[in-house]
CSV table of C-alpha atoms in Angstrom, one decimal:
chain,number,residue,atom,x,y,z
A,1,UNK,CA,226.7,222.9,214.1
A,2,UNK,CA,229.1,224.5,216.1
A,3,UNK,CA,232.6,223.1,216.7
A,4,UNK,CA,232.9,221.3,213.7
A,5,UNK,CA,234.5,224.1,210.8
A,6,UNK,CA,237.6,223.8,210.0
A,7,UNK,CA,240.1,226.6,209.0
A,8,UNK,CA,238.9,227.8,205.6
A,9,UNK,CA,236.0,230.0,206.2
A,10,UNK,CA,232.7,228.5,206.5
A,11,UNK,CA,229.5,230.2,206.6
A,12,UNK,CA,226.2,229.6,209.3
A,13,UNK,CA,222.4,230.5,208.4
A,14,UNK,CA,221.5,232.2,211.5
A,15,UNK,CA,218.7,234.9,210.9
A,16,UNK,CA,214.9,235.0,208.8
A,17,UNK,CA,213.6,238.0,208.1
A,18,UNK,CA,210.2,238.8,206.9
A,19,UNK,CA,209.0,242.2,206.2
A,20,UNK,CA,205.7,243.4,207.6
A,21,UNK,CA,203.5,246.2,207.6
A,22,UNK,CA,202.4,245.8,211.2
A,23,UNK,CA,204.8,244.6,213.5
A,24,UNK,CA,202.5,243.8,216.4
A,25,UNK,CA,200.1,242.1,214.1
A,26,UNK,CA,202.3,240.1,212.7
A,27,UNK,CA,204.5,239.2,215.3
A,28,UNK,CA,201.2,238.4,217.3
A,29,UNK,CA,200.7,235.8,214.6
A,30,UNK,CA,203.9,234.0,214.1
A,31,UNK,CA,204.4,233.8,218.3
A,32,UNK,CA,201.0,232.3,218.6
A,33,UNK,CA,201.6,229.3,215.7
A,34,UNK,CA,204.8,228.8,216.5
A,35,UNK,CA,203.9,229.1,220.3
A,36,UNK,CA,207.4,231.0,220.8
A,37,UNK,CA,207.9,233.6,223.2
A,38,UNK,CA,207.7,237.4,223.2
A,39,UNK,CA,210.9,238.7,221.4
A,40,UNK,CA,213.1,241.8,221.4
A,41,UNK,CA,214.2,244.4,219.5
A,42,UNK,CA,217.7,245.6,217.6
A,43,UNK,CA,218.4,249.3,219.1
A,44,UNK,CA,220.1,250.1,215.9
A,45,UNK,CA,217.2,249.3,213.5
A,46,UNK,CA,215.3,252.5,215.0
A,47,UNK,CA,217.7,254.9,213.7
A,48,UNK,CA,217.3,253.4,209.7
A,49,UNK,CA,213.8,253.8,210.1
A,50,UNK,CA,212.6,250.0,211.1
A,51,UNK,CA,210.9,248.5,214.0
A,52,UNK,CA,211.4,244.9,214.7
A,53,UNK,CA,211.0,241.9,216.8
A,54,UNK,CA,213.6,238.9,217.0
A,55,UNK,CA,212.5,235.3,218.0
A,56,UNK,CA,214.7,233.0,219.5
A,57,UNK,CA,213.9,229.5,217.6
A,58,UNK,CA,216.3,227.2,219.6
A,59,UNK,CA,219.1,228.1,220.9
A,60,UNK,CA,221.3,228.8,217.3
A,61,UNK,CA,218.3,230.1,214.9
A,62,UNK,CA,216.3,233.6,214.8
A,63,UNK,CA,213.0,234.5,213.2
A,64,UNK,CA,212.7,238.6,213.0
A,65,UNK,CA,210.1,240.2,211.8
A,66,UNK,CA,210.7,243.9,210.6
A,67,UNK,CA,208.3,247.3,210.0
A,68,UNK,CA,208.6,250.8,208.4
A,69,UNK,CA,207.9,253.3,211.1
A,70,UNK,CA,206.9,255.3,208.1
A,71,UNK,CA,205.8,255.3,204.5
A,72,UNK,CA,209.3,256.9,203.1
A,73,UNK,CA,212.1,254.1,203.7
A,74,UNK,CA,213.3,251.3,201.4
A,75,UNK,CA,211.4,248.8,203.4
A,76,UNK,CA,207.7,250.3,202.2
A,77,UNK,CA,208.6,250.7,199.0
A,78,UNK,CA,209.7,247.1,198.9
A,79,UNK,CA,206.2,245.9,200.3
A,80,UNK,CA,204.6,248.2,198.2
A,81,UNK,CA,206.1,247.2,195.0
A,82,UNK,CA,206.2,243.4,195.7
A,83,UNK,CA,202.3,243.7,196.2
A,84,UNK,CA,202.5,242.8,200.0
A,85,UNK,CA,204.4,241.3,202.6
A,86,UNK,CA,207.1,238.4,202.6
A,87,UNK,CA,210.3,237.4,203.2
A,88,UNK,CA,212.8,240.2,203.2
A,89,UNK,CA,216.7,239.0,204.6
A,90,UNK,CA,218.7,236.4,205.1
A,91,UNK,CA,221.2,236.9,208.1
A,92,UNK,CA,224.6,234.8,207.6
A,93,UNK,CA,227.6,234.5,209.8
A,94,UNK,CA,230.9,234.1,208.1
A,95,UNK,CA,234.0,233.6,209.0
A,96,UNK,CA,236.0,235.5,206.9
A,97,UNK,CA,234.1,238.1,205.0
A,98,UNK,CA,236.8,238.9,202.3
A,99,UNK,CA,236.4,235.7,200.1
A,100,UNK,CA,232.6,236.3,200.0
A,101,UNK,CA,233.2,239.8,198.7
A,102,UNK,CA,235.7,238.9,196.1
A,103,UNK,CA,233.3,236.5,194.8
A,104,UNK,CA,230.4,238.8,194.5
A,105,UNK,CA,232.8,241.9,193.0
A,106,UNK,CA,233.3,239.2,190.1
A,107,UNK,CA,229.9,237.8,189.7
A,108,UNK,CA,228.4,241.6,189.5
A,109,UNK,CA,226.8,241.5,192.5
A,110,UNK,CA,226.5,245.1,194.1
A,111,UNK,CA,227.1,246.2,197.6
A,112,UNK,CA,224.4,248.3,199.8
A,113,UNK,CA,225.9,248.6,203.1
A,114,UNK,CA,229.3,247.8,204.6
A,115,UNK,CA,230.1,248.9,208.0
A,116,UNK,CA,230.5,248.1,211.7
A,117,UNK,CA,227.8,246.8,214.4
A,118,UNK,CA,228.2,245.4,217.9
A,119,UNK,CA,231.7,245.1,217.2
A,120,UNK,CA,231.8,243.2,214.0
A,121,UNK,CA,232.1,243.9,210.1
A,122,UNK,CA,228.6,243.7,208.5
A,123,UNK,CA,228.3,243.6,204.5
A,124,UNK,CA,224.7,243.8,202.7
A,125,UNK,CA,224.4,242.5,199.1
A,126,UNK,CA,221.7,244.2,197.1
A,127,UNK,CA,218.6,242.6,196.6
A,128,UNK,CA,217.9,243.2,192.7
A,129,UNK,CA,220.7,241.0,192.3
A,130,UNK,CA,220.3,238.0,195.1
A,131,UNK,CA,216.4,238.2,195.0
A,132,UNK,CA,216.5,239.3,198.7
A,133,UNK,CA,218.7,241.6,200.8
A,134,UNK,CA,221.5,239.1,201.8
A,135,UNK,CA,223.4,240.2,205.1
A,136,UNK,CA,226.7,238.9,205.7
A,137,UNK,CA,228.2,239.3,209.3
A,138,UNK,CA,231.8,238.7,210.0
A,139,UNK,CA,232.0,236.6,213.6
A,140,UNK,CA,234.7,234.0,213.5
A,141,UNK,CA,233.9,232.2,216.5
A,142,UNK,CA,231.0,229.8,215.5
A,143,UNK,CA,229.6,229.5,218.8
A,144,UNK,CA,228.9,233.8,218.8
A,145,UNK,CA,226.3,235.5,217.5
A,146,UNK,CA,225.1,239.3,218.3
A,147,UNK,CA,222.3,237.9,220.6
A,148,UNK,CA,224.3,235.7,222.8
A,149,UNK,CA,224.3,238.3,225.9
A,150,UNK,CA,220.5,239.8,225.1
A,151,UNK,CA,218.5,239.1,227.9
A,152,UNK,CA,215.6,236.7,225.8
A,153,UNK,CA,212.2,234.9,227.1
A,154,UNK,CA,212.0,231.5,226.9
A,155,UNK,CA,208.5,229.5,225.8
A,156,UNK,CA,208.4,226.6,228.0
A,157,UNK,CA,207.1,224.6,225.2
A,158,UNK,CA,207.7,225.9,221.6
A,159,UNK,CA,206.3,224.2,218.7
A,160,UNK,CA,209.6,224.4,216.8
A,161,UNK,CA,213.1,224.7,217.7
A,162,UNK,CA,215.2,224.9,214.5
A,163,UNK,CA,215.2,226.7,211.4
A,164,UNK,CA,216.3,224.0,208.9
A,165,UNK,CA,216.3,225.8,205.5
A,166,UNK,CA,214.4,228.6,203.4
A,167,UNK,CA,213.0,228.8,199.8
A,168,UNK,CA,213.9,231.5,197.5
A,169,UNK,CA,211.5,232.2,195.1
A,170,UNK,CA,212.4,234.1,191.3
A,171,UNK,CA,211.1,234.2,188.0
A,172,UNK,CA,214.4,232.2,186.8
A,173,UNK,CA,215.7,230.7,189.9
A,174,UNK,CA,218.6,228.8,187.8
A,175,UNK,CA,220.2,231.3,187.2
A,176,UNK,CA,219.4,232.4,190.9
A,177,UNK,CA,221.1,229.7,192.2
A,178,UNK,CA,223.8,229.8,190.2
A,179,UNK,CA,224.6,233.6,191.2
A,180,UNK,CA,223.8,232.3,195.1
A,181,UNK,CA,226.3,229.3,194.3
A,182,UNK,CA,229.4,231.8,192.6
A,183,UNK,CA,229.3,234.2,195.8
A,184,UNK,CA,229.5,231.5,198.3
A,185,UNK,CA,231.9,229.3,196.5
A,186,UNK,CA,229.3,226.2,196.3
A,187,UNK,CA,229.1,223.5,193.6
A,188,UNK,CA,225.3,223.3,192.4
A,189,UNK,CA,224.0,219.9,191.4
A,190,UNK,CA,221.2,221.4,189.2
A,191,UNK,CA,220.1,217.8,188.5
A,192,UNK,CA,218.9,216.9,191.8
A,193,UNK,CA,217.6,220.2,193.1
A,194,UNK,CA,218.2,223.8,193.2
A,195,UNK,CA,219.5,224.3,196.8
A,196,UNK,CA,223.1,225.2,198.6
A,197,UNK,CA,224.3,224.4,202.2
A,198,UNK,CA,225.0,227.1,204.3
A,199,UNK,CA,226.4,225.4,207.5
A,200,UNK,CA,223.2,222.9,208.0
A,201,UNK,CA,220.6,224.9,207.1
A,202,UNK,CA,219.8,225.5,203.4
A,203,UNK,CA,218.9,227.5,201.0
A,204,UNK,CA,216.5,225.9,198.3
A,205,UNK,CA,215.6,228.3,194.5
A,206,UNK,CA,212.1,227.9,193.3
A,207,UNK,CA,209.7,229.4,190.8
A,208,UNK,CA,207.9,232.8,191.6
A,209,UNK,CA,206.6,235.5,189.9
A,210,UNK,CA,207.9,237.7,193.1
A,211,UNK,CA,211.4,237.4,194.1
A,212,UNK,CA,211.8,237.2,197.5
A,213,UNK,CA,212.0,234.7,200.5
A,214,UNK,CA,208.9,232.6,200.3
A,215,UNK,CA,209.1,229.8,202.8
A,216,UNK,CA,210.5,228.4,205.8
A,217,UNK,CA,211.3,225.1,207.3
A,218,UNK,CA,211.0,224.4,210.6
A,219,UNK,CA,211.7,221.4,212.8
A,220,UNK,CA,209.4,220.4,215.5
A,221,UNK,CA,209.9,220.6,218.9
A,222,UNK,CA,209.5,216.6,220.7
A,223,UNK,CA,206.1,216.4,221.8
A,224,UNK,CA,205.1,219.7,220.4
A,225,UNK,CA,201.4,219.8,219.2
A,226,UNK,CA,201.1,219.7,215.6
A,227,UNK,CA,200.7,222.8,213.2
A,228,UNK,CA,198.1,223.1,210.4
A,229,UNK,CA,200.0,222.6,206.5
A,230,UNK,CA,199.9,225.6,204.6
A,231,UNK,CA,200.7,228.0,207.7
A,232,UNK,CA,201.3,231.3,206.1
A,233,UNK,CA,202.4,234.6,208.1
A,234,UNK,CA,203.6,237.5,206.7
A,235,UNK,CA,203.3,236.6,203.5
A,236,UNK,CA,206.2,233.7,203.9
A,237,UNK,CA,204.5,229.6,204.2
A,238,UNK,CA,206.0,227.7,207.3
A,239,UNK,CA,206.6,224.2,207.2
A,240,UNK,CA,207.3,222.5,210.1
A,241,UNK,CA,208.6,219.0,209.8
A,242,UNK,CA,208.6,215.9,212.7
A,243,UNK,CA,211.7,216.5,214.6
């Protein structure tokens, strides 16, 4: 992945996020399938009213798992009107965040947040319109990311060690794509499958009554032991394919 973009700006999947009620129960659950190790937390999600957890999967992907620390903030609500748990945010690095903006202004996608963190312009895209809160972080280096100097535990032998796409699930997810395919400049080939690159991870549009982020794929670490099918945490399947 890294060392290979060339000049026009380019754009990375670096960051799942699944929202939880209980951040200890949950986390519990997805480090013991996954066999990662113990996380650690954003210092600046505590002062918006989340607790959270972030897994290292590999050494370029992040599973994080995020909590209401009460019943007030935008998160519960989401969980409570969704009916439950599931996938919440998707985390991608750009490297210029202007194009991505324009593109969205003129497909009517709204803006929730724009501001600065660890040094570097973040932009949140509002969820009613991309079917899940969509974060995009300027960091034009592609070998950078905000977790690069956090002090991490290692598992000594994780089940996975990539994330190599997501599902997004919507009641019309053709016309999700296509809105997903305008902001980031892609070309959809409808007749194949629903699904866009972002760097080499992608980003695939299927049915759901719930619109959200419903599934992740994972590759398997060499010699890992296997994972039961149909591993749901969260609310959010992971599939976890031979490396």
């Amino acid at each position: 992945m890294t060392g290979t973009h060339d000049a026009g700006t380019w754009e990375i999947l670096r960051q799942v996020v699944i929202g939880a009620r209980d951040l200890d129960k949950t986390g519990q659950q997805l480090r013991e399938a996954l066999n990662l190790a113990p996380g650690f937390a954003d210092p600046l999600l505590e002062d918006i009213g989340l607790a959270d957890e972030t897994l290292a999967v590999g050494p370029q992907a992040f599973l994080e798992i995020v909590a209401p620390v009460d019943e007030t903030g935008s998160l519960a609500r989401w969980i409570r009107k969704g009916g439950g748990e599931g996938g919440y945010a998707l985390s991608i690095q750009v490297s210029n965040i202007e194009p991505y903006l324009e593109r969205a202004a003129a497909a009517g996608v709204r803006t929730v947040a724009d501001l600065e963190a660890y040094g570097h312009r973040i932009v949140q895209l509002h969820p009613g319109d991309l079917g899940l809160l969509v974060e995009l972080d300027e960091i034009p280096d592609a070998d950078e990311w905000f977790w690069d100097q956090t002090e991490k535990e290692v598992s000594l032998d994780p089940r996975v060690d990539d994330i190599l796409g997501v599902d997004v699930s919507s009641p019309d997810p053709a016309k999700t794509a296509a809105l997903w395919a305008e902001v980031f400049g892609k070309k959809l080939d409808s007749a194949q499958s629903l699904s866009i690159a972002l760097g080499s991870r992608a980003v695939s549009f299927v049915p759901g009554e719930r619109s959200m982020l419903s599934a992740v794929d994972l590759a398997a670490s060499i010699g890992a032991n296997t994972v039961e099918p149909g591993l749901i945490v969260g609310g959010v399947e992971f599939r976890i394919h031979p490396g």
